[in-house]
GROMACS .gro file of C-alpha atoms in nm:
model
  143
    1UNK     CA    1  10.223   6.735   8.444
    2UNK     CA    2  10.211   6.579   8.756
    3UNK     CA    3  10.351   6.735   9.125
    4UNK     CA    4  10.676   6.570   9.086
    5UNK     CA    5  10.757   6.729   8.790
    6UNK     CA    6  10.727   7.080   8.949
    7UNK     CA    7  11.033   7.337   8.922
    8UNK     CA    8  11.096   7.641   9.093
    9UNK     CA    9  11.238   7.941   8.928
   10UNK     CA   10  11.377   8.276   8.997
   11UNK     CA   11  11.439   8.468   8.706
   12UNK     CA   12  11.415   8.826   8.539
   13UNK     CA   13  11.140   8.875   8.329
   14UNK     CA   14  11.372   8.873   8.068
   15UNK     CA   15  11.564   8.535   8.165
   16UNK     CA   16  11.213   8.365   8.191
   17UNK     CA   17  11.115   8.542   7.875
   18UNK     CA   18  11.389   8.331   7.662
   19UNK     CA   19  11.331   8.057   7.883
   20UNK     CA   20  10.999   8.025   7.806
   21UNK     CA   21  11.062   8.054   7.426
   22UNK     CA   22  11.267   7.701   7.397
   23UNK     CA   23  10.934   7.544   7.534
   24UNK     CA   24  10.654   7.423   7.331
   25UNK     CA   25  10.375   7.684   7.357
   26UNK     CA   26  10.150   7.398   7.534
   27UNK     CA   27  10.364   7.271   7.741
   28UNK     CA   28  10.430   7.642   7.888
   29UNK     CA   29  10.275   7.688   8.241
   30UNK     CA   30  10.386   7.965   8.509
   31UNK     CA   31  10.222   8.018   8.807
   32UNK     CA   32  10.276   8.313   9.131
   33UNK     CA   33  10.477   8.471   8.861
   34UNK     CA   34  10.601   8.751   9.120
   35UNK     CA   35  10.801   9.088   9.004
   36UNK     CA   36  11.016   9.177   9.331
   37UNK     CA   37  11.036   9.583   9.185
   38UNK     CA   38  10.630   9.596   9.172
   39UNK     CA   39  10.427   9.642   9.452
   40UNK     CA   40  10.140   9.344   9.582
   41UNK     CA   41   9.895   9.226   9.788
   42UNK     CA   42   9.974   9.012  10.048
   43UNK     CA   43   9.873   8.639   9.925
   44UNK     CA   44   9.892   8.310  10.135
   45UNK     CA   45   9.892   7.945   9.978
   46UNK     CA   46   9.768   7.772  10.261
   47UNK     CA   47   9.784   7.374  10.153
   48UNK     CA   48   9.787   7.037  10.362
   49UNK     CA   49   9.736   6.698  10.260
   50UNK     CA   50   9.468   6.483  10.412
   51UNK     CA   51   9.447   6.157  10.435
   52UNK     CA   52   9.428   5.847  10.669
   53UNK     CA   53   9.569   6.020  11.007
   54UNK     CA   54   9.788   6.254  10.846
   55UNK     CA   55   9.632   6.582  10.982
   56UNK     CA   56   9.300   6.435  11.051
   57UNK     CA   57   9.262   6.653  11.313
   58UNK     CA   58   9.312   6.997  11.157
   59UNK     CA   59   9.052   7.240  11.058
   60UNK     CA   60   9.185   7.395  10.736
   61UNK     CA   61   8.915   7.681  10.762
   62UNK     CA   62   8.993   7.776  11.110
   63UNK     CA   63   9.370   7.742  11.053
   64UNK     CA   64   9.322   8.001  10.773
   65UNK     CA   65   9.126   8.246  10.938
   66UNK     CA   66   9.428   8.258  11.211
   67UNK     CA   67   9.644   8.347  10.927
   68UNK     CA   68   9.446   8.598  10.800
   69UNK     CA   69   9.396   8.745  11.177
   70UNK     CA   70   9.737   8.707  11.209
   71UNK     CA   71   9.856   8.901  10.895
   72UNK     CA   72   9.566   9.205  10.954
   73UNK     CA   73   9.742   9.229  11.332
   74UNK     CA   74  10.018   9.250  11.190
   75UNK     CA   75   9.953   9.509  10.907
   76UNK     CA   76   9.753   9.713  11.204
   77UNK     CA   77  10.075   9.751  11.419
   78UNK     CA   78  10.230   9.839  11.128
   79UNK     CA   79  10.012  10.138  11.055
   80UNK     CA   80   9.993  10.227  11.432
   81UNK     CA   81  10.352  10.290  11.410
   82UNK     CA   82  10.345  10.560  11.134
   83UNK     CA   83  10.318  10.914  11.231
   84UNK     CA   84  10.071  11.008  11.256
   85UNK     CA   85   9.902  10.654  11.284
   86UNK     CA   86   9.736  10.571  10.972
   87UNK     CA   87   9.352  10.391  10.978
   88UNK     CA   88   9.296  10.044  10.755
   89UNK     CA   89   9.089   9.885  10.581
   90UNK     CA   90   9.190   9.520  10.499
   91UNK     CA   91   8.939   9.264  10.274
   92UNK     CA   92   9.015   8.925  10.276
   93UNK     CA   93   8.968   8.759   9.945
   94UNK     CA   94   8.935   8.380   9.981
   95UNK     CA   95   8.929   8.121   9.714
   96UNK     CA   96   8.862   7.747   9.755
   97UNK     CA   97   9.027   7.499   9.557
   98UNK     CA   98   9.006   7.197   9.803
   99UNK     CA   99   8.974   6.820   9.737
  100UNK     CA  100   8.914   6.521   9.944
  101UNK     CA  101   9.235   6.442   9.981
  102UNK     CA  102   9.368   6.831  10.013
  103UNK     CA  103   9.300   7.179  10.202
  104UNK     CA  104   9.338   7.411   9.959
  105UNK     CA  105   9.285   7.811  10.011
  106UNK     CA  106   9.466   8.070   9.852
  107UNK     CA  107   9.404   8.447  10.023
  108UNK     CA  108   9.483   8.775   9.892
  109UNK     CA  109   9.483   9.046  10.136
  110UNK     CA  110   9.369   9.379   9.995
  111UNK     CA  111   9.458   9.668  10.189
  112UNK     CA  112   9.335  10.015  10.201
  113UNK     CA  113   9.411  10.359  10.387
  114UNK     CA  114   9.080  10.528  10.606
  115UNK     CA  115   9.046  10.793  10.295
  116UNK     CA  116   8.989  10.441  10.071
  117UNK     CA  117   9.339  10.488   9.913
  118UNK     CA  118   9.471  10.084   9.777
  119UNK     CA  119   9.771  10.040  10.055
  120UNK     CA  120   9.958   9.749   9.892
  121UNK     CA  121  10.319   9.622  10.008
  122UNK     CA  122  10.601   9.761   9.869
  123UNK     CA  123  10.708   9.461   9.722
  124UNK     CA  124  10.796   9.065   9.768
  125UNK     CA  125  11.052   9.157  10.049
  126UNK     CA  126  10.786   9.349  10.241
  127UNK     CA  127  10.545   9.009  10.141
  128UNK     CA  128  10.778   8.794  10.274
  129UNK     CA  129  10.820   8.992  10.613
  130UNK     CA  130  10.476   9.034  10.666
  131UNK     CA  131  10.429   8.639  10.589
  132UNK     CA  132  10.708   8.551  10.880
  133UNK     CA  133  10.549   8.822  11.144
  134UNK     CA  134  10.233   8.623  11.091
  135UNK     CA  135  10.352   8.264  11.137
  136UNK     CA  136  10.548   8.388  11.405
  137UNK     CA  137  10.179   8.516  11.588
  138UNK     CA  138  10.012   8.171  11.517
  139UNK     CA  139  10.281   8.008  11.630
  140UNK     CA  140  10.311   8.233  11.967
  141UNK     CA  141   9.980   8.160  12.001
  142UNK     CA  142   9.956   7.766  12.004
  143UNK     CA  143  10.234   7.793  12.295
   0.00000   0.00000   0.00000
């Protein structure tokens, strides 16, 4: 399979169940399968092609680690704000998957209360808010 023939779906677990049936078992391939009810980790795909002078400049490694700063602000504020204020612990998983031609990391953001309790997100919606507070902070901060 090759990038172009990519799809996107959003389905029920169900839908994609029957879905998946009508393919050939090795031609099946899902990836960031996501359940919206179930609560996750927050997880960036940070990509970016390479190549001639297309983002020659860029330093994939530093522009991750302002993501990552950027979401653990973010989750911080967050926890200042409860009453009473709650204490975190955040781990940044990291995972390289890079080639010469592409920056590739994908991080997983594990969160966890003072008392070591697992603090994940509520769900995708929370994901996705916490995602567009953070791009909104590395943004803010290249101005």
């Amino acid at each position: 399979m090759c990038i172009r023939d990519r799809r996107y779906v959003a389905a029920t677990v169900d839908e994609l169940e029957r879905a998946l049936r009508r393919v050939a078992p090795g031609d099946r391939h899902c990836y960031e399968v996501i359940d919206a009810r179930r609560p996750c980790w927050p997880y960036f795909d940070l990509e970016f092609y390479r190549g001639g002078a297309h983002n020659a400049g860029v330093d994939g490694d530093a522009l991750a680690a302002r993501v990552v700063d950027a979401a653990v602000a973010e989750l911080e504020a967050a926890a200042a704000r409860e009453d009473p204020p709650a204490a975190l612990r955040v781990e940044a998983v990291v995972l390289a998957s890079e080639r010469p031609a592409k920056f590739s990391r994908h991080v997983v953001l594990r969160v966890f209360r003072g008392d070591g309790a697992p603090a994940p997100l509520a769900g995708s919606r929370a994901a996705g808010v916490l995602a567009a507070r953070a791009a909104e902070r590395c943004c803010v901060s290249y101005r």
